[in-house]
Amino acid sequence: MKEIKRIAVSTGGGDCPGLNAVIRAVVKSSVNLGWEVIGIQKGFEGLLHTDMAKSLHPRDVAGILNIGGTILGTTNRGNPFQLEVKVGNKTVTKDVSNDVVKGFKKLKLDALIAIGGDGTLKIARDLAMKGIPIIGVPKTIDNDLEATVITFGFDTAVSNATDALDKLQSTAESHERTMVVEVMGRYAGWIALNSGIAGGADVILIPEIPFDIEKVCRKIKERYKEPKKYGIVVVAEAAKMKEGKMFTKECKDKGRQEPLLGGVAQYVATEIHDRTGVETRSMVLGHLQRGGTPTTFDRLVATRFGCAAVRLVQKGEFGRMVCLRPPEVLSVTLEEAVSKMKSVPLNCDSIVSARQMGISFGD
Ligand code: F6P
């Protein structure tokens, strides 16, 4: 096995609370092994522009444990296997993955720890096949990776959403209004489900359970028969109508492969207003969910993931992603890591309990 002297760390995809905690753990535990750590800027893009790489010392990561975002910068564009480049006045897609491999060699790296969601991990899998000794660390507020029980960032996003619901309750109650709150989560309903239950929602709409707007309105009408007349609806950004419609927004980001979800809360609010006569407002919580201080839980998982990734490098077990299988942090192959999305199971305890509490899923 090759002796490890110099490793790199990168963050890719949407930012997520806890990224800095992983970077810190990687730097501190690697330096304690006598290794040098290089910070790659803006995901894999940083391996195409090696002059952006910089050495990370414990002093560079001091005080970042409780800070959201990532000190390395990130992007959810720039897949090196399908990079959009300008040729004359045309934009064409080019495979520059060999240049990424060259960048890795130029920096004289022995390993790369790539922190990211499913997009980043798929690229990591493909770069591993090109010979880069790579370890993946899963991050996403969406918690939608089947291979790990939880991703860091999710707990913070749910806490932020729950906090918003608590605040909206007093204004809804004062005006006898219904508030419809759109939360993130991409094609999985985890953030909506967990924050909806914790925030006392009357209706929770998730992508896994297509909703019937008439049933949503029926629940709101019932809710207004109670002494406290207000309603809270939490809707996941990818919640779809029983007719199959999902709401997306125009996105002008060049090179973005994923559609930008959004608009469902406004639709639901308008329908409630029109069909029930109840004064209704919608709001999109958006990126507020991803911002701010990571929770204790997320800092802990992030730190454990960073240290576990370094242990995998030490053992030479490349092409793998660390994952939480409580109480252990284990690892799976990158292929397994990206093979299955984790949706909310329809018969899971949270859904059953929510229904017992009278929460409607619009079905
Ligand atoms: O995957 C994380 C996430 O926040 C999703 O929940 C959301 O759909 C998407 O990213 C938003 O992307 P962007 O930050 O590019 O607007």
Short mmCIF file of C-alpha atoms and ligand atoms in Angstrom, two decimals:
data_model
loop_
_atom_site.label_atom_id
_atom_site.label_comp_id
_atom_site.label_asym_id
_atom_site.label_seq_id
_atom_site.Cartn_x
_atom_site.Cartn_y
_atom_site.Cartn_z
CA MET A 1 0.00 0.00 0.00
CA LYS A 2 1.26 3.45 -0.95
CA GLU A 3 2.32 5.62 1.96
CA ILE A 4 -0.11 8.53 2.49
CA LYS A 5 1.52 11.94 2.73
CA ARG A 6 -0.83 14.44 1.16
CA ILE A 7 -4.60 14.27 0.79
CA ALA A 8 -7.25 16.68 -0.46
CA VAL A 9 -10.75 17.56 0.65
CA SER A 10 -13.54 19.14 -1.41
CA THR A 11 -17.20 20.10 -1.00
CA GLY A 12 -19.67 19.82 -3.90
CA GLY A 13 -23.39 20.29 -4.50
CA GLY A 14 -25.65 22.59 -2.46
CA ASP A 15 -24.16 23.83 0.80
CA CYS A 16 -25.36 22.18 3.97
CA PRO A 17 -24.86 22.84 7.69
CA GLY A 18 -22.03 20.62 8.95
CA LEU A 19 -19.72 20.82 5.91
CA ASN A 20 -17.21 22.88 7.85
CA ALA A 21 -17.34 20.39 10.71
CA VAL A 22 -16.31 17.60 8.29
CA ILE A 23 -13.49 19.71 6.83
CA ARG A 24 -12.26 20.46 10.34
CA ALA A 25 -12.36 16.78 11.32
CA VAL A 26 -10.49 15.76 8.16
CA VAL A 27 -7.80 18.40 8.68
CA LYS A 28 -7.28 17.80 12.40
CA SER A 29 -7.25 14.01 12.23
CA SER A 30 -5.02 13.95 9.12
CA VAL A 31 -2.50 16.41 10.56
CA ASN A 32 -2.39 14.25 13.68
CA LEU A 33 -1.26 11.40 11.39
CA GLY A 34 1.47 13.60 9.92
CA TRP A 35 -0.32 14.16 6.59
CA GLU A 36 -0.69 17.41 4.68
CA VAL A 37 -4.22 18.44 3.68
CA ILE A 38 -5.05 20.45 0.56
CA GLY A 39 -8.38 22.26 0.28
CA ILE A 40 -9.88 22.04 -3.21
CA GLN A 41 -12.07 25.03 -4.04
CA LYS A 42 -15.61 24.72 -5.48
CA GLY A 43 -15.89 20.96 -5.78
CA PHE A 44 -14.23 19.10 -8.63
CA GLU A 45 -13.90 22.37 -10.52
CA GLY A 46 -10.96 23.09 -8.19
CA LEU A 47 -9.03 20.17 -9.71
CA LEU A 48 -9.29 21.84 -13.10
CA HIS A 49 -7.83 25.07 -11.68
CA THR A 50 -5.14 23.75 -9.37
CA ASP A 51 -3.84 27.24 -8.60
CA MET A 52 -6.99 27.62 -6.45
CA ALA A 53 -5.90 24.74 -4.16
CA LYS A 54 -4.49 25.69 -0.78
CA SER A 55 -2.89 23.94 2.13
CA LEU A 56 -5.19 23.64 5.15
CA HIS A 57 -3.67 23.81 8.62
CA PRO A 58 -5.41 23.34 11.96
CA ARG A 59 -5.35 27.14 12.35
CA ASP A 60 -7.43 27.43 9.14
CA VAL A 61 -10.17 25.26 10.58
CA ALA A 62 -10.17 26.68 14.11
CA GLY A 63 -13.56 28.13 15.01
CA ILE A 64 -15.48 26.74 12.01
CA LEU A 65 -17.21 23.82 13.75
CA ASN A 66 -20.37 25.81 14.42
CA ILE A 67 -20.44 27.81 11.20
CA GLY A 68 -22.79 26.92 8.32
CA GLY A 69 -21.75 26.80 4.64
CA THR A 70 -18.31 25.69 3.52
CA ILE A 71 -14.96 27.46 3.69
CA LEU A 72 -14.02 25.68 0.44
CA GLY A 73 -16.91 27.00 -1.63
CA THR A 74 -19.19 24.73 -3.60
CA THR A 75 -21.21 24.45 -6.79
CA ASN A 76 -23.97 22.22 -8.08
CA ARG A 77 -22.86 22.72 -11.65
CA GLY A 78 -19.67 21.67 -13.39
CA ASN A 79 -19.89 17.89 -13.74
CA PRO A 80 -16.44 17.22 -15.31
CA PHE A 81 -17.88 14.37 -17.39
CA GLN A 82 -20.40 16.76 -18.98
CA LEU A 83 -18.96 20.22 -18.58
CA GLU A 84 -20.64 23.01 -20.51
CA VAL A 85 -17.95 25.00 -22.33
CA LYS A 86 -18.10 27.84 -24.82
CA VAL A 87 -16.75 27.12 -28.29
CA GLY A 88 -17.03 30.32 -30.31
CA ASN A 89 -20.51 31.56 -29.53
CA LYS A 90 -21.89 28.05 -28.99
CA THR A 91 -22.16 26.17 -25.68
CA VAL A 92 -21.16 22.51 -25.98
CA THR A 93 -20.83 19.66 -23.49
CA LYS A 94 -17.31 18.30 -23.03
CA ASP A 95 -15.81 15.44 -20.99
CA VAL A 96 -12.90 17.02 -19.05
CA SER A 97 -12.56 14.20 -16.51
CA ASN A 98 -9.03 13.39 -17.74
CA ASP A 99 -8.06 16.97 -16.85
CA VAL A 100 -9.40 16.38 -13.33
CA VAL A 101 -7.16 13.29 -13.08
CA LYS A 102 -4.24 15.41 -14.35
CA GLY A 103 -5.02 18.10 -11.74
CA PHE A 104 -5.05 15.46 -9.01
CA LYS A 105 -1.62 14.19 -10.14
CA LYS A 106 -0.22 17.70 -10.55
CA LEU A 107 -1.06 18.43 -6.91
CA LYS A 108 0.78 15.20 -5.94
CA LEU A 109 -2.20 13.94 -3.97
CA ASP A 110 -2.49 10.46 -2.51
CA ALA A 111 -6.23 10.60 -1.88
CA LEU A 112 -9.30 12.81 -2.17
CA ILE A 113 -12.15 13.07 0.34
CA ALA A 114 -15.14 14.37 -1.60
CA ILE A 115 -18.03 15.65 0.50
CA GLY A 116 -21.30 15.90 -1.41
CA GLY A 117 -24.77 14.68 -2.26
CA ASP A 118 -25.81 12.16 -4.89
CA GLY A 119 -24.56 14.29 -7.82
CA THR A 120 -21.07 14.66 -6.29
CA LEU A 121 -20.99 11.00 -5.24
CA LYS A 122 -21.83 9.82 -8.78
CA ILE A 123 -18.95 11.90 -10.13
CA ALA A 124 -16.74 10.50 -7.33
CA ARG A 125 -17.71 6.95 -8.38
CA ASP A 126 -16.76 7.68 -11.99
CA LEU A 127 -13.49 9.38 -11.00
CA ALA A 128 -12.66 6.35 -8.83
CA MET A 129 -13.01 4.23 -11.98
CA LYS A 130 -10.44 6.50 -13.61
CA GLY A 131 -7.99 5.68 -10.85
CA ILE A 132 -8.43 8.53 -8.34
CA PRO A 133 -8.24 7.09 -4.80
CA ILE A 134 -11.41 8.71 -3.52
CA ILE A 135 -13.63 8.53 -0.44
CA GLY A 136 -17.13 10.00 -0.37
CA VAL A 137 -18.79 11.71 2.58
CA PRO A 138 -22.57 12.08 2.21
CA LYS A 139 -24.16 15.46 2.86
CA THR A 140 -27.60 16.73 2.08
CA ILE A 141 -30.37 18.48 3.94
CA ASP A 142 -32.75 16.27 1.94
CA ASN A 143 -31.70 13.04 3.73
CA ASP A 144 -32.49 11.15 0.54
CA LEU A 145 -29.60 8.65 0.37
CA GLU A 146 -30.69 5.09 1.12
CA ALA A 147 -27.15 3.96 2.04
CA THR A 148 -26.99 6.07 5.20
CA VAL A 149 -29.57 6.28 7.96
CA ILE A 150 -29.04 10.01 8.13
CA THR A 151 -27.04 12.71 6.38
CA PHE A 152 -25.73 15.67 8.36
CA GLY A 153 -27.54 18.92 7.58
CA PHE A 154 -30.95 17.30 7.70
CA ASP A 155 -31.43 17.82 11.43
CA THR A 156 -30.53 21.52 11.12
CA ALA A 157 -32.89 21.99 8.16
CA VAL A 158 -35.74 20.33 10.07
CA SER A 159 -35.01 22.50 13.13
CA ASN A 160 -35.00 25.66 10.99
CA ALA A 161 -38.31 24.68 9.37
CA THR A 162 -39.88 23.79 12.72
CA ASP A 163 -38.74 27.09 14.17
CA ALA A 164 -40.42 28.90 11.24
CA LEU A 165 -43.66 26.97 11.82
CA ASP A 166 -43.64 27.94 15.50
CA LYS A 167 -43.35 31.58 14.49
CA LEU A 168 -46.06 31.36 11.83
CA GLN A 169 -48.49 29.84 14.30
CA SER A 170 -48.91 33.06 16.29
CA THR A 171 -49.56 35.19 13.22
CA ALA A 172 -51.94 32.55 11.76
CA GLU A 173 -53.85 32.40 15.05
CA SER A 174 -54.10 36.19 15.39
CA HIS A 175 -55.61 36.56 11.91
CA GLU A 176 -57.49 33.25 11.83
CA ARG A 177 -55.53 32.50 8.69
CA THR A 178 -54.13 29.40 7.08
CA MET A 179 -50.42 29.52 6.36
CA VAL A 180 -49.02 27.28 3.64
CA VAL A 181 -45.28 26.77 4.01
CA GLU A 182 -43.14 25.28 1.24
CA VAL A 183 -40.04 23.45 2.43
CA MET A 184 -37.10 21.91 0.56
CA GLY A 185 -36.20 18.23 0.29
CA ARG A 186 -36.12 17.62 -3.45
CA TYR A 187 -37.99 14.43 -4.37
CA ALA A 188 -38.18 13.17 -0.76
CA GLY A 189 -40.64 14.36 1.86
CA TRP A 190 -38.41 13.98 4.94
CA ILE A 191 -38.08 17.67 5.83
CA ALA A 192 -41.82 18.30 5.34
CA LEU A 193 -42.82 15.23 7.32
CA ASN A 194 -40.51 15.79 10.28
CA SER A 195 -40.97 19.55 10.57
CA GLY A 196 -44.70 19.21 9.96
CA ILE A 197 -45.13 16.80 12.85
CA ALA A 198 -42.78 18.75 15.14
CA GLY A 199 -44.38 22.07 14.16
CA GLY A 200 -47.98 20.94 14.68
CA ALA A 201 -49.17 21.08 11.05
CA ASP A 202 -52.74 20.18 10.11
CA VAL A 203 -51.79 19.09 6.60
CA ILE A 204 -48.47 17.72 5.32
CA LEU A 205 -48.00 17.22 1.59
CA ILE A 206 -45.07 15.09 0.45
CA PRO A 207 -43.95 13.79 -2.96
CA GLU A 208 -44.51 10.19 -1.88
CA ILE A 209 -48.29 10.77 -1.37
CA PRO A 210 -49.92 12.59 -4.31
CA PHE A 211 -52.51 15.00 -2.93
CA ASP A 212 -56.11 15.78 -3.78
CA ILE A 213 -56.67 19.51 -3.27
CA GLU A 214 -60.32 18.89 -2.40
CA LYS A 215 -59.25 16.69 0.53
CA VAL A 216 -56.78 19.34 1.69
CA CYS A 217 -59.63 21.90 1.71
CA ARG A 218 -61.92 19.48 3.55
CA LYS A 219 -59.33 19.19 6.32
CA ILE A 220 -58.99 22.98 6.58
CA LYS A 221 -62.77 23.39 6.85
CA GLU A 222 -62.83 20.79 9.66
CA ARG A 223 -59.97 22.60 11.35
CA TYR A 224 -61.98 25.84 11.45
CA LYS A 225 -64.75 24.10 13.42
CA GLU A 226 -62.31 23.94 16.36
CA PRO A 227 -62.20 26.80 18.90
CA LYS A 228 -58.81 28.08 17.64
CA LYS A 229 -59.44 28.93 14.03
CA TYR A 230 -56.23 28.78 12.02
CA GLY A 231 -54.44 26.26 9.89
CA ILE A 232 -50.86 25.24 9.11
CA VAL A 233 -50.03 23.39 5.90
CA VAL A 234 -46.49 22.17 5.23
CA VAL A 235 -45.80 21.29 1.64
CA ALA A 236 -42.65 19.70 0.25
CA GLU A 237 -41.34 21.49 -2.84
CA ALA A 238 -41.82 18.35 -4.99
CA ALA A 239 -45.26 17.43 -3.64
CA LYS A 240 -47.40 16.44 -6.57
CA MET A 241 -51.09 16.56 -7.29
CA LYS A 242 -52.99 13.32 -7.74
CA GLU A 243 -53.18 14.23 -11.43
CA GLY A 244 -49.36 14.01 -11.44
CA LYS A 245 -48.48 17.71 -11.74
CA MET A 246 -45.29 18.84 -9.99
CA PHE A 247 -44.28 22.51 -9.75
CA THR A 248 -41.01 23.83 -11.17
CA LYS A 249 -39.54 27.29 -11.67
CA GLU A 250 -37.54 28.75 -14.49
CA CYS A 251 -33.82 28.51 -13.76
CA LYS A 252 -31.21 30.56 -15.54
CA ASP A 253 -28.16 28.83 -14.02
CA LYS A 254 -25.94 27.66 -16.88
CA GLY A 255 -25.00 23.99 -16.71
CA ARG A 256 -27.57 23.06 -14.06
CA GLN A 257 -28.90 19.58 -14.71
CA GLU A 258 -31.59 19.38 -12.03
CA PRO A 259 -34.88 21.28 -12.42
CA LEU A 260 -35.50 24.02 -9.87
CA LEU A 261 -38.54 22.97 -7.83
CA GLY A 262 -41.05 25.43 -6.42
CA GLY A 263 -44.43 27.06 -6.64
CA VAL A 264 -46.61 24.42 -5.04
CA ALA A 265 -47.33 26.43 -1.86
CA GLN A 266 -48.75 29.31 -3.82
CA TYR A 267 -51.00 26.95 -5.77
CA VAL A 268 -52.23 25.23 -2.60
CA ALA A 269 -52.83 28.57 -0.82
CA THR A 270 -54.82 30.01 -3.74
CA GLU A 271 -56.99 26.89 -3.94
CA ILE A 272 -57.66 26.89 -0.18
CA HIS A 273 -58.58 30.57 -0.32
CA ASP A 274 -60.89 30.10 -3.33
CA ARG A 275 -62.52 26.83 -2.28
CA THR A 276 -63.00 27.48 1.47
CA GLY A 277 -63.10 31.27 1.77
CA VAL A 278 -60.43 31.07 4.49
CA GLU A 279 -57.86 33.86 4.37
CA THR A 280 -54.67 32.06 3.32
CA ARG A 281 -51.05 33.06 2.80
CA SER A 282 -48.16 31.12 1.34
CA MET A 283 -44.47 31.37 2.02
CA VAL A 284 -41.40 29.62 0.69
CA LEU A 285 -38.83 28.90 3.36
CA GLY A 286 -36.12 28.33 0.74
CA HIS A 287 -32.44 28.57 1.54
CA LEU A 288 -33.06 29.74 5.11
CA GLN A 289 -33.36 26.03 5.86
CA ARG A 290 -29.76 25.46 4.78
CA GLY A 291 -28.27 28.39 6.63
CA GLY A 292 -26.97 29.05 10.10
CA THR A 293 -25.38 27.04 12.84
CA PRO A 294 -25.49 23.25 12.52
CA THR A 295 -27.28 21.49 15.36
CA THR A 296 -25.35 19.44 17.92
CA PHE A 297 -26.49 16.27 16.15
CA ASP A 298 -25.22 17.46 12.76
CA ARG A 299 -21.86 18.58 14.17
CA LEU A 300 -21.43 15.21 15.78
CA VAL A 301 -22.34 13.18 12.65
CA ALA A 302 -20.20 15.48 10.48
CA THR A 303 -17.18 15.09 12.79
CA ARG A 304 -17.61 11.31 12.93
CA PHE A 305 -17.93 11.15 9.12
CA GLY A 306 -14.76 13.23 8.63
CA CYS A 307 -12.77 11.02 11.00
CA ALA A 308 -14.19 7.82 9.45
CA ALA A 309 -13.20 9.05 5.98
CA VAL A 310 -9.62 9.59 7.18
CA ARG A 311 -9.58 6.06 8.67
CA LEU A 312 -10.63 4.67 5.27
CA VAL A 313 -7.77 6.56 3.59
CA GLN A 314 -5.39 5.18 6.22
CA LYS A 315 -6.55 1.62 5.44
CA GLY A 316 -6.41 2.22 1.67
CA GLU A 317 -10.12 1.39 1.30
CA PHE A 318 -10.93 3.66 -1.64
CA GLY A 319 -14.04 3.98 -3.80
CA ARG A 320 -16.21 3.96 -0.69
CA MET A 321 -18.57 6.33 1.12
CA VAL A 322 -18.90 6.58 4.89
CA CYS A 323 -22.41 6.03 6.22
CA LEU A 324 -24.25 6.05 9.51
CA ARG A 325 -25.69 2.72 10.62
CA PRO A 326 -26.28 3.50 14.30
CA PRO A 327 -24.43 3.07 16.51
CA GLU A 328 -21.63 2.61 13.96
CA VAL A 329 -20.21 4.69 11.16
CA LEU A 330 -19.53 2.14 8.41
CA SER A 331 -18.88 2.41 4.69
CA VAL A 332 -20.40 1.22 1.40
CA THR A 333 -19.05 1.25 -2.14
CA LEU A 334 -19.68 4.47 -4.07
CA GLU A 335 -21.75 2.38 -6.49
CA GLU A 336 -24.01 1.25 -3.65
CA ALA A 337 -24.05 4.77 -2.23
CA VAL A 338 -25.69 6.24 -5.33
CA SER A 339 -27.80 3.28 -6.35
CA LYS A 340 -30.96 4.10 -4.41
CA MET A 341 -32.78 7.21 -3.33
CA LYS A 342 -34.40 7.14 0.11
CA SER A 343 -38.05 8.13 -0.04
CA VAL A 344 -40.42 8.24 2.92
CA PRO A 345 -41.92 4.73 3.28
CA LEU A 346 -45.71 5.03 3.23
CA ASN A 347 -46.16 2.81 6.27
CA CYS A 348 -43.33 4.26 8.38
CA ASP A 349 -43.98 5.05 12.00
CA SER A 350 -43.97 8.83 11.45
CA ILE A 351 -46.72 8.61 8.80
CA VAL A 352 -48.78 6.21 10.92
CA SER A 353 -48.39 8.43 14.00
CA ALA A 354 -49.20 11.60 12.03
CA ARG A 355 -52.40 10.02 10.75
CA GLN A 356 -53.28 8.96 14.31
CA MET A 357 -52.92 12.63 15.28
CA GLY A 358 -55.41 13.61 12.59
CA ILE A 359 -52.83 15.16 10.27
CA SER A 360 -54.00 14.99 6.64
CA PHE A 361 -51.70 14.01 3.78
CA GLY A 362 -54.28 15.16 1.27
CA ASP A 363 -55.06 11.57 0.21
O1 F6P B 1 -30.42 19.31 -2.38
C1 F6P B 1 -30.51 20.40 -1.51
C2 F6P B 1 -31.49 21.42 -1.99
O2 F6P B 1 -31.56 22.45 -1.02
C3 F6P B 1 -32.87 20.89 -2.32
O3 F6P B 1 -33.64 20.67 -1.17
C4 F6P B 1 -33.37 21.96 -3.25
O4 F6P B 1 -34.35 21.46 -4.14
C5 F6P B 1 -32.14 22.37 -4.00
O5 F6P B 1 -31.04 22.01 -3.21
C6 F6P B 1 -32.08 23.86 -4.29
O6 F6P B 1 -31.01 24.09 -5.12
P1 F6P B 1 -30.29 25.51 -5.25
O7 F6P B 1 -29.52 25.75 -4.00
O8 F6P B 1 -29.43 25.34 -6.43
O9 F6P B 1 -31.37 26.53 -5.44
#
